[in-house]
PDB file of C-alpha atoms in Angstrom:
ATOM      1  CA  MET A  16      -0.026   0.009  -0.112  1.00  0.00           C
ATOM      2  CA  GLY A  17       1.254   3.533  -0.885  1.00  0.00           C
ATOM      3  CA  GLY A  18       1.510   6.260   2.061  1.00  0.00           C
ATOM      4  CA  PRO A  19       3.515   9.366   3.161  1.00  0.00           C
ATOM      5  CA  VAL A  20       6.165   7.104   4.249  1.00  0.00           C
ATOM      6  CA  GLY A  21       6.128   5.145   0.882  1.00  0.00           C
ATOM      7  CA  ASP A  22       6.156   7.948  -1.567  1.00  0.00           C
ATOM      8  CA  ALA A  23       8.749   9.275   0.357  1.00  0.00           C
ATOM      9  CA  ALA A  24      11.224   6.395  -0.052  1.00  0.00           C
ATOM     10  CA  VAL A  25      10.287   6.496  -3.630  1.00  0.00           C
ATOM     11  CA  ARG A  26      11.354   9.856  -3.663  1.00  0.00           C
ATOM     12  CA  HIS A  27      14.571   9.518  -2.017  1.00  0.00           C
ATOM     13  CA  ALA A  28      15.126   6.296  -4.354  1.00  0.00           C
ATOM     14  CA  LEU A  29      14.861   8.648  -7.702  1.00  0.00           C
ATOM     15  CA  LEU A  30      16.731  11.056  -6.446  1.00  0.00           C
ATOM     16  CA  ARG A  31      19.536   9.169  -5.434  1.00  0.00           C
ATOM     17  CA  TRP A  32      19.455   7.436  -8.984  1.00  0.00           C
ATOM     18  CA  ILE A  33      19.424  11.153 -10.775  1.00  0.00           C
ATOM     19  CA  VAL A  34      22.780  12.104  -8.958  1.00  0.00           C
ATOM     20  CA  LEU A  35      24.467   8.878  -9.916  1.00  0.00           C
ATOM     21  CA  ALA A  36      22.878   9.605 -13.401  1.00  0.00           C
ATOM     22  CA  SER A  37      24.325  13.269 -12.992  1.00  0.00           C
ATOM     23  CA  ALA A  38      27.505  11.928 -12.316  1.00  0.00           C
ATOM     24  CA  VAL A  39      27.952   9.440 -15.014  1.00  0.00           C
ATOM     25  CA  ILE A  40      26.792  12.084 -17.403  1.00  0.00           C
ATOM     26  CA  LEU A  41      29.055  14.755 -16.158  1.00  0.00           C
ATOM     27  CA  TRP A  42      31.939  12.080 -16.377  1.00  0.00           C
ATOM     28  CA  GLN A  43      31.183  11.096 -19.600  1.00  0.00           C
ATOM     29  CA  VAL A  44      30.980  14.645 -20.750  1.00  0.00           C
ATOM     30  CA  ILE A  45      34.532  15.848 -19.677  1.00  0.00           C
ATOM     31  CA  ALA A  46      36.163  12.625 -20.614  1.00  0.00           C
ATOM     32  CA  HIS A  47      34.684  13.297 -23.903  1.00  0.00           C
ATOM     33  CA  VAL A  48      36.258  16.400 -24.396  1.00  0.00           C
ATOM     34  CA  HIS A  49      39.016  16.256 -22.480  1.00  0.00           C
ATOM     35  CA  GLY A  50      40.185  12.673 -24.432  1.00  0.00           C
ATOM     36  CA  SER A  51      42.753  11.380 -22.272  1.00  0.00           C
ATOM     37  CA  VAL A  52      43.633   7.651 -22.862  1.00  0.00           C
ATOM     38  CA  TYR A  53      44.006   7.852 -18.590  1.00  0.00           C
ATOM     39  CA  PHE A  54      40.777   9.145 -18.189  1.00  0.00           C
ATOM     40  CA  PRO A  55      38.197   7.182 -20.496  1.00  0.00           C
ATOM     41  CA  PRO A  56      34.305   7.803 -20.466  1.00  0.00           C
ATOM     42  CA  PRO A  57      32.234   5.295 -18.347  1.00  0.00           C
ATOM     43  CA  ALA A  58      30.184   4.110 -21.464  1.00  0.00           C
ATOM     44  CA  GLU A  59      33.788   2.592 -22.660  1.00  0.00           C
ATOM     45  CA  ILE A  60      34.848   1.252 -19.937  1.00  0.00           C
ATOM     46  CA  ALA A  61      31.475  -0.522 -19.010  1.00  0.00           C
ATOM     47  CA  ARG A  62      31.398  -1.697 -22.520  1.00  0.00           C
ATOM     48  CA  HIS A  63      35.235  -3.006 -21.962  1.00  0.00           C
ATOM     49  CA  ALA A  64      33.896  -4.677 -18.657  1.00  0.00           C
ATOM     50  CA  VAL A  65      30.797  -6.592 -20.168  1.00  0.00           C
ATOM     51  CA  ASP A  66      33.251  -7.756 -23.069  1.00  0.00           C
ATOM     52  CA  LEU A  67      35.834  -8.931 -20.478  1.00  0.00           C
ATOM     53  CA  TRP A  68      33.459 -10.703 -17.967  1.00  0.00           C
ATOM     54  CA  PHE A  69      29.919 -10.866 -18.609  1.00  0.00           C
ATOM     55  CA  SER A  70      29.626 -11.921 -22.645  1.00  0.00           C
ATOM     56  CA  GLY A  71      30.246 -15.464 -21.826  1.00  0.00           C
ATOM     57  CA  PRO A  72      27.491 -18.379 -22.880  1.00  0.00           C
ATOM     58  CA  VAL A  73      23.884 -18.499 -21.070  1.00  0.00           C
ATOM     59  CA  ARG A  74      25.062 -22.044 -19.789  1.00  0.00           C
ATOM     60  CA  HIS A  75      27.752 -20.126 -18.023  1.00  0.00           C
ATOM     61  CA  VAL A  76      25.352 -17.553 -16.347  1.00  0.00           C
ATOM     62  CA  PHE A  77      27.107 -15.203 -19.129  1.00  0.00           C
ATOM     63  CA  LEU A  78      30.570 -15.254 -17.369  1.00  0.00           C
ATOM     64  CA  THR A  79      33.695 -15.616 -19.841  1.00  0.00           C
ATOM     65  CA  GLU A  80      36.788 -17.718 -18.712  1.00  0.00           C
ATOM     66  CA  GLU A  81      38.201 -14.689 -17.547  1.00  0.00           C
ATOM     67  CA  ALA A  82      35.521 -13.829 -15.005  1.00  0.00           C
ATOM     68  CA  VAL A  83      35.509 -17.490 -13.878  1.00  0.00           C
ATOM     69  CA  GLY A  84      39.167 -17.825 -13.289  1.00  0.00           C
ATOM     70  CA  ASN A  85      39.791 -13.951 -11.561  1.00  0.00           C
ATOM     71  CA  ILE A  86      36.398 -12.796 -10.404  1.00  0.00           C
ATOM     72  CA  LEU A  87      34.885 -15.961  -8.771  1.00  0.00           C
ATOM     73  CA  PRO A  88      38.301 -16.851  -6.710  1.00  0.00           C
ATOM     74  CA  SER A  89      38.231 -13.410  -5.449  1.00  0.00           C
ATOM     75  CA  LEU A  90      35.119 -13.567  -4.525  1.00  0.00           C
ATOM     76  CA  GLY A  91      35.689 -17.315  -2.572  1.00  0.00           C
ATOM     77  CA  ARG A  92      38.528 -15.800  -1.033  1.00  0.00           C
ATOM     78  CA  MET A  93      36.516 -12.778   0.506  1.00  0.00           C
ATOM     79  CA  ALA A  94      33.529 -14.730   1.388  1.00  0.00           C
ATOM     80  CA  ALA A  95      35.400 -17.584   3.187  1.00  0.00           C
ATOM     81  CA  GLY A  96      37.574 -14.501   5.049  1.00  0.00           C
ATOM     82  CA  PHE A  97      34.299 -12.684   5.845  1.00  0.00           C
ATOM     83  CA  ALA A  98      32.292 -16.027   7.222  1.00  0.00           C
ATOM     84  CA  ILE A  99      35.366 -16.877   9.809  1.00  0.00           C
ATOM     85  CA  ALA A 100      35.426 -13.384  10.868  1.00  0.00           C
ATOM     86  CA  ALA A 101      31.941 -12.975  11.574  1.00  0.00           C
ATOM     87  CA  VAL A 102      31.291 -16.330  13.795  1.00  0.00           C
ATOM     88  CA  ALA A 103      34.583 -15.651  15.537  1.00  0.00           C
ATOM     89  CA  GLY A 104      33.853 -12.113  16.129  1.00  0.00           C
ATOM     90  CA  ILE A 105      29.904 -12.874  17.418  1.00  0.00           C
ATOM     91  CA  ALA A 106      31.210 -15.851  19.437  1.00  0.00           C
ATOM     92  CA  LEU A 107      33.810 -14.109  20.974  1.00  0.00           C
ATOM     93  CA  GLY A 108      32.197 -10.771  21.072  1.00  0.00           C
ATOM     94  CA  VAL A 109      29.528 -12.596  23.021  1.00  0.00           C
ATOM     95  CA  ALA A 110      31.654 -14.539  25.676  1.00  0.00           C
ATOM     96  CA  ILE A 111      33.709 -10.937  26.313  1.00  0.00           C
ATOM     97  CA  GLY A 112      30.550  -9.053  26.579  1.00  0.00           C
ATOM     98  CA  ARG A 113      28.748 -10.763  29.034  1.00  0.00           C
ATOM     99  CA  SER A 114      31.041 -10.105  31.667  1.00  0.00           C
ATOM    100  CA  ARG A 115      32.054  -6.709  32.787  1.00  0.00           C
ATOM    101  CA  ARG A 116      35.235  -8.194  34.272  1.00  0.00           C
ATOM    102  CA  VAL A 117      36.418 -10.257  31.084  1.00  0.00           C
ATOM    103  CA  TYR A 118      35.426  -7.069  28.676  1.00  0.00           C
ATOM    104  CA  ALA A 119      37.468  -4.459  31.230  1.00  0.00           C
ATOM    105  CA  LEU A 120      40.468  -6.848  31.056  1.00  0.00           C
ATOM    106  CA  CYS A 121      40.306  -7.570  27.513  1.00  0.00           C
ATOM    107  CA  ASP A 122      39.212  -4.221  25.879  1.00  0.00           C
ATOM    108  CA  PRO A 123      43.187  -2.718  26.055  1.00  0.00           C
ATOM    109  CA  VAL A 124      44.169  -5.911  23.816  1.00  0.00           C
ATOM    110  CA  LEU A 125      41.406  -5.693  21.241  1.00  0.00           C
ATOM    111  CA  GLN A 126      41.694  -1.749  20.613  1.00  0.00           C
ATOM    112  CA  PHE A 127      45.729  -2.466  20.257  1.00  0.00           C
ATOM    113  CA  ALA A 128      45.030  -5.081  18.190  1.00  0.00           C
ATOM    114  CA  ARG A 129      42.425  -3.531  15.988  1.00  0.00           C
ATOM    115  CA  ALA A 130      44.623  -0.512  15.744  1.00  0.00           C
ATOM    116  CA  VAL A 131      47.398  -2.667  13.941  1.00  0.00           C
ATOM    117  CA  PRO A 132      47.322  -2.387  10.021  1.00  0.00           C
ATOM    118  CA  PRO A 133      46.482  -5.468   8.227  1.00  0.00           C
ATOM    119  CA  PRO A 134      48.844  -4.817   5.945  1.00  0.00           C
ATOM    120  CA  ALA A 135      51.647  -4.403   8.721  1.00  0.00           C
ATOM    121  CA  LEU A 136      50.792  -8.438   9.479  1.00  0.00           C
ATOM    122  CA  VAL A 137      52.213  -9.551   5.818  1.00  0.00           C
ATOM    123  CA  PRO A 138      55.685 -10.506   6.483  1.00  0.00           C
ATOM    124  CA  VAL A 139      54.522 -12.436   9.537  1.00  0.00           C
ATOM    125  CA  LEU A 140      51.946 -14.332   7.614  1.00  0.00           C
ATOM    126  CA  VAL A 141      53.750 -15.333   4.831  1.00  0.00           C
ATOM    127  CA  VAL A 142      56.451 -16.574   6.740  1.00  0.00           C
ATOM    128  CA  ILE A 143      54.029 -19.052   8.559  1.00  0.00           C
ATOM    129  CA  LEU A 144      51.156 -19.492   6.072  1.00  0.00           C
ATOM    130  CA  ASP A 145      54.061 -18.714   2.733  1.00  0.00           C
ATOM    131  CA  PHE A 146      52.081 -16.963  -0.157  1.00  0.00           C
ATOM    132  CA  GLY A 147      49.004 -18.529  -1.698  1.00  0.00           C
ATOM    133  CA  THR A 148      45.078 -18.889  -0.120  1.00  0.00           C
ATOM    134  CA  PRO A 149      45.294 -19.561   3.313  1.00  0.00           C
ATOM    135  CA  MET A 150      47.924 -16.565   3.558  1.00  0.00           C
ATOM    136  CA  GLN A 151      45.007 -14.320   1.594  1.00  0.00           C
ATOM    137  CA  ILE A 152      42.141 -15.441   3.880  1.00  0.00           C
ATOM    138  CA  ALA A 153      44.436 -14.751   7.390  1.00  0.00           C
ATOM    139  CA  SER A 154      44.948 -11.224   6.097  1.00  0.00           C
ATOM    140  CA  ILE A 155      41.048 -10.795   5.636  1.00  0.00           C
ATOM    141  CA  VAL A 156      39.957 -12.459   8.720  1.00  0.00           C
ATOM    142  CA  PHE A 157      42.626 -10.286  10.667  1.00  0.00           C
ATOM    143  CA  SER A 158      41.490  -7.071   9.252  1.00  0.00           C
ATOM    144  CA  ALA A 159      37.301  -7.903   9.546  1.00  0.00           C
ATOM    145  CA  VAL A 160      37.097  -9.874  12.583  1.00  0.00           C
ATOM    146  CA  TRP A 161      37.562  -6.358  14.936  1.00  0.00           C
ATOM    147  CA  PRO A 162      34.557  -4.352  14.345  1.00  0.00           C
ATOM    148  CA  VAL A 163      32.176  -7.277  14.636  1.00  0.00           C
ATOM    149  CA  LEU A 164      33.939  -8.544  17.961  1.00  0.00           C
ATOM    150  CA  ILE A 165      33.658  -5.114  19.053  1.00  0.00           C
ATOM    151  CA  ASN A 166      30.248  -4.052  18.408  1.00  0.00           C
ATOM    152  CA  THR A 167      28.818  -7.475  19.069  1.00  0.00           C
ATOM    153  CA  ALA A 168      30.597  -7.372  23.026  1.00  0.00           C
ATOM    154  CA  GLU A 169      29.436  -3.394  23.169  1.00  0.00           C
ATOM    155  CA  GLY A 170      25.915  -5.098  22.076  1.00  0.00           C
ATOM    156  CA  ALA A 171      25.830  -7.835  24.838  1.00  0.00           C
ATOM    157  CA  ARG A 172      26.855  -5.534  27.619  1.00  0.00           C
ATOM    158  CA  ASP A 173      24.193  -3.001  26.799  1.00  0.00           C
ATOM    159  CA  THR A 174      21.525  -5.800  27.483  1.00  0.00           C
ATOM    160  CA  ASP A 175      18.894  -4.538  29.751  1.00  0.00           C
ATOM    161  CA  PRO A 176      19.888  -5.317  33.521  1.00  0.00           C
ATOM    162  CA  LEU A 177      16.207  -5.561  34.284  1.00  0.00           C
ATOM    163  CA  ARG A 178      15.943  -8.260  31.399  1.00  0.00           C
ATOM    164  CA  ILE A 179      17.970  -9.922  32.495  1.00  0.00           C
ATOM    165  CA  GLU A 180      16.772 -10.012  36.158  1.00  0.00           C
ATOM    166  CA  VAL A 181      13.505 -11.129  34.473  1.00  0.00           C
ATOM    167  CA  ALA A 182      15.611 -13.885  32.866  1.00  0.00           C
ATOM    168  CA  ALA A 183      16.773 -15.418  35.950  1.00  0.00           C
ATOM    169  CA  VAL A 184      13.348 -14.927  37.531  1.00  0.00           C
ATOM    170  CA  LEU A 185      12.268 -16.746  34.592  1.00  0.00           C
ATOM    171  CA  ARG A 186      15.135 -19.567  34.714  1.00  0.00           C
ATOM    172  CA  LEU A 187      16.013 -19.553  31.380  1.00  0.00           C
ATOM    173  CA  THR A 188      19.233 -21.755  30.449  1.00  0.00           C
ATOM    174  CA  PRO A 189      22.355 -19.970  29.408  1.00  0.00           C
ATOM    175  CA  LEU A 190      21.196 -20.968  25.602  1.00  0.00           C
ATOM    176  CA  GLU A 191      17.567 -19.542  26.185  1.00  0.00           C
ATOM    177  CA  ARG A 192      18.971 -16.187  27.648  1.00  0.00           C
ATOM    178  CA  LEU A 193      21.466 -15.831  24.664  1.00  0.00           C
ATOM    179  CA  ARG A 194      19.137 -17.118  22.068  1.00  0.00           C
ATOM    180  CA  PHE A 195      15.998 -14.909  23.306  1.00  0.00           C
ATOM    181  CA  LEU A 196      17.637 -11.607  24.899  1.00  0.00           C
ATOM    182  CA  ILE A 197      21.433 -11.247  24.350  1.00  0.00           C
ATOM    183  CA  LEU A 198      21.233 -11.817  20.808  1.00  0.00           C
ATOM    184  CA  PRO A 199      18.275 -10.210  19.971  1.00  0.00           C
ATOM    185  CA  SER A 200      19.062  -7.228  21.793  1.00  0.00           C
ATOM    186  CA  ALA A 201      23.121  -6.689  20.183  1.00  0.00           C
ATOM    187  CA  LEU A 202      21.840  -7.853  16.670  1.00  0.00           C
ATOM    188  CA  PRO A 203      21.620  -4.277  15.857  1.00  0.00           C
ATOM    189  CA  ARG A 204      25.159  -3.631  16.881  1.00  0.00           C
ATOM    190  CA  ILE A 205      26.395  -6.628  15.228  1.00  0.00           C
ATOM    191  CA  PHE A 206      24.977  -5.914  11.958  1.00  0.00           C
ATOM    192  CA  ALA A 207      26.914  -2.347  12.373  1.00  0.00           C
ATOM    193  CA  GLY A 208      30.073  -4.365  12.891  1.00  0.00           C
ATOM    194  CA  LEU A 209      29.156  -6.687   9.857  1.00  0.00           C
ATOM    195  CA  ARG A 210      28.783  -4.450   7.700  1.00  0.00           C
ATOM    196  CA  LEU A 211      32.127  -2.806   8.470  1.00  0.00           C
ATOM    197  CA  SER A 212      33.656  -5.978   8.158  1.00  0.00           C
ATOM    198  CA  LEU A 213      32.470  -6.665   4.588  1.00  0.00           C
ATOM    199  CA  SER A 214      34.208  -3.807   3.320  1.00  0.00           C
ATOM    200  CA  LEU A 215      37.273  -4.279   5.235  1.00  0.00           C
ATOM    201  CA  SER A 216      37.009  -7.913   3.613  1.00  0.00           C
ATOM    202  CA  LEU A 217      36.745  -6.731   0.104  1.00  0.00           C
ATOM    203  CA  ILE A 218      39.260  -3.975   0.525  1.00  0.00           C
ATOM    204  CA  LEU A 219      41.674  -6.534   1.788  1.00  0.00           C
ATOM    205  CA  MET A 220      40.560  -9.318  -0.462  1.00  0.00           C
ATOM    206  CA  VAL A 221      42.042  -6.822  -3.617  1.00  0.00           C
ATOM    207  CA  PHE A 222      45.468  -5.901  -1.489  1.00  0.00           C
ATOM    208  CA  SER A 223      46.247  -9.632  -0.829  1.00  0.00           C
ATOM    209  CA  GLU A 224      46.165 -10.189  -4.319  1.00  0.00           C
ATOM    210  CA  LEU A 225      48.327  -7.640  -5.124  1.00  0.00           C
ATOM    211  CA  LEU A 226      50.844  -9.455  -3.230  1.00  0.00           C
ATOM    212  CA  PRO A 227      53.658 -11.871  -5.248  1.00  0.00           C
ATOM    213  CA  GLY A 228      52.738 -15.295  -5.579  1.00  0.00           C
ATOM    214  CA  THR A 229      48.957 -14.469  -6.462  1.00  0.00           C
ATOM    215  CA  ALA A 230      47.860 -16.216 -10.353  1.00  0.00           C
ATOM    216  CA  ASN A 231      44.142 -15.042 -10.189  1.00  0.00           C
ATOM    217  CA  GLY A 232      41.969 -12.757  -8.516  1.00  0.00           C
ATOM    218  CA  ILE A 233      40.782  -9.053  -9.236  1.00  0.00           C
ATOM    219  CA  GLY A 234      43.418  -7.437  -7.669  1.00  0.00           C
ATOM    220  CA  PHE A 235      45.651  -9.950  -9.846  1.00  0.00           C
ATOM    221  CA  THR A 236      44.066  -8.270 -13.134  1.00  0.00           C
ATOM    222  CA  LEU A 237      44.433  -4.977 -11.502  1.00  0.00           C
ATOM    223  CA  THR A 238      48.442  -5.460 -11.310  1.00  0.00           C
ATOM    224  CA  ASP A 239      48.331  -7.694 -14.941  1.00  0.00           C
ATOM    225  CA  ALA A 240      46.539  -4.662 -16.743  1.00  0.00           C
ATOM    226  CA  GLN A 241      48.803  -2.014 -14.965  1.00  0.00           C
ATOM    227  CA  SER A 242      51.598  -3.792 -16.257  1.00  0.00           C
ATOM    228  CA  ARG A 243      50.310  -4.249 -19.787  1.00  0.00           C
ATOM    229  CA  SER A 244      49.024  -0.309 -19.618  1.00  0.00           C
ATOM    230  CA  ASP A 245      46.020  -1.935 -20.133  1.00  0.00           C
ATOM    231  CA  LEU A 246      43.926   1.309 -18.726  1.00  0.00           C
ATOM    232  CA  LEU A 247      40.746   0.025 -19.898  1.00  0.00           C
ATOM    233  CA  THR A 248      40.925  -3.217 -18.106  1.00  0.00           C
ATOM    234  CA  VAL A 249      42.177  -1.346 -14.682  1.00  0.00           C
ATOM    235  CA  TRP A 250      39.576   1.339 -14.546  1.00  0.00           C
ATOM    236  CA  SER A 251      36.954  -1.628 -15.510  1.00  0.00           C
ATOM    237  CA  ALA A 252      38.249  -3.795 -12.364  1.00  0.00           C
ATOM    238  CA  LEU A 253      38.085  -0.623 -10.439  1.00  0.00           C
ATOM    239  CA  LEU A 254      34.051  -0.272 -11.475  1.00  0.00           C
ATOM    240  CA  LEU A 255      33.654  -3.711 -10.804  1.00  0.00           C
ATOM    241  CA  LEU A 256      34.619  -3.713  -7.292  1.00  0.00           C
ATOM    242  CA  GLY A 257      32.466  -0.712  -6.975  1.00  0.00           C
ATOM    243  CA  ALA A 258      29.696  -2.381  -7.970  1.00  0.00           C
ATOM    244  CA  LEU A 259      30.444  -5.550  -5.916  1.00  0.00           C
ATOM    245  CA  GLY A 260      31.017  -3.076  -2.456  1.00  0.00           C
ATOM    246  CA  HIS A 261      27.630  -1.987  -3.437  1.00  0.00           C
ATOM    247  CA  LEU A 262      25.498  -5.154  -3.944  1.00  0.00           C
ATOM    248  CA  LEU A 263      27.209  -6.450  -1.029  1.00  0.00           C
ATOM    249  CA  ASN A 264      26.346  -3.978   1.298  1.00  0.00           C
ATOM    250  CA  THR A 265      22.751  -3.395   0.018  1.00  0.00           C
ATOM    251  CA  GLY A 266      21.833  -7.360   0.396  1.00  0.00           C
ATOM    252  CA  LEU A 267      23.426  -7.418   4.233  1.00  0.00           C
ATOM    253  CA  LEU A 268      21.392  -4.309   4.782  1.00  0.00           C
ATOM    254  CA  ALA A 269      18.403  -6.082   3.321  1.00  0.00           C
ATOM    255  CA  VAL A 270      19.154  -8.898   5.381  1.00  0.00           C
ATOM    256  CA  GLU A 271      19.804  -6.764   8.587  1.00  0.00           C
ATOM    257  CA  LYS A 272      16.226  -4.976   7.792  1.00  0.00           C
ATOM    258  CA  ARG A 273      14.317  -8.413   7.959  1.00  0.00           C
ATOM    259  CA  LEU A 274      15.951  -9.417  10.709  1.00  0.00           C
ATOM    260  CA  VAL A 275      16.519  -6.726  12.690  1.00  0.00           C
ATOM    261  CA  GLY A 276      12.921  -4.125  11.801  1.00  0.00           C
ATOM    262  CA  ARG A 277      13.036  -1.144   9.709  1.00  0.00           C
ATOM    263  CA  GLY A 278      12.948   1.174  11.927  1.00  0.00           C
ATOM    264  CA  ARG A 279      16.626  -0.425  13.809  1.00  0.00           C
ATOM    265  CA  THR A 280      18.715  -0.733  11.235  1.00  0.00           C
ATOM    266  CA  THR A 281      22.182   0.605  11.977  1.00  0.00           C
ATOM    267  CA  THR A 282      23.800   3.263   9.395  1.00  0.00           C
ATOM    268  CA  ALA A 283      27.451   1.923  10.222  1.00  0.00           C
TER     269      ALA A 283
END
């Protein structure tokens, strides 16, 4: 059904698309007028991206061999790193956040570990795991786990004490308290951490594929195209990364709205 809220949402969505279209048109005009090989028009970039990755046969969902060999491995590494970080972050966050003493003891360590730039750990990870997929996934996990862990711990800490007392009176088991009380209360903060973690996973996925020893992936495509001065492929990879980031964030936001509620969604 329509209404003021629905109409406002439609107008907001329409305004966002108008702004995006205006930016693309402006880029197209400036690139055409300037004629620089370093800044090709977006229409040319999009055409090259489709030919490079999405002009395959129907039985392969229009994916070319280039897409199967580079996009899918990247998404697999990112998904694995993000999933491990999400599970570990939520589990550890709940365990730490439910005890004020444990939280006070662990907070300095968490803040220190979060402040360490993940690229700075690459030499250590290379020594331990060598170049390859395990090292790449480990670098994603180390970067992505902290937003989930810290936000989950904060959300678990903020559980209403009165509700905890009621749960004690009702003699709920620890598992029932976790399922019906702690997790629902912490869910908005958990999703705030997950959205930050998803962005970091995408960034670290690309960074890990820029390192020596990488044989495929979107990051590898970037460095390979740069070495060949193939600027259209470089811009196409950047366009692909932006589109992937937007699609993944939109999907996670849809899940958040379904589980948390439209009025309580976060804006991380």
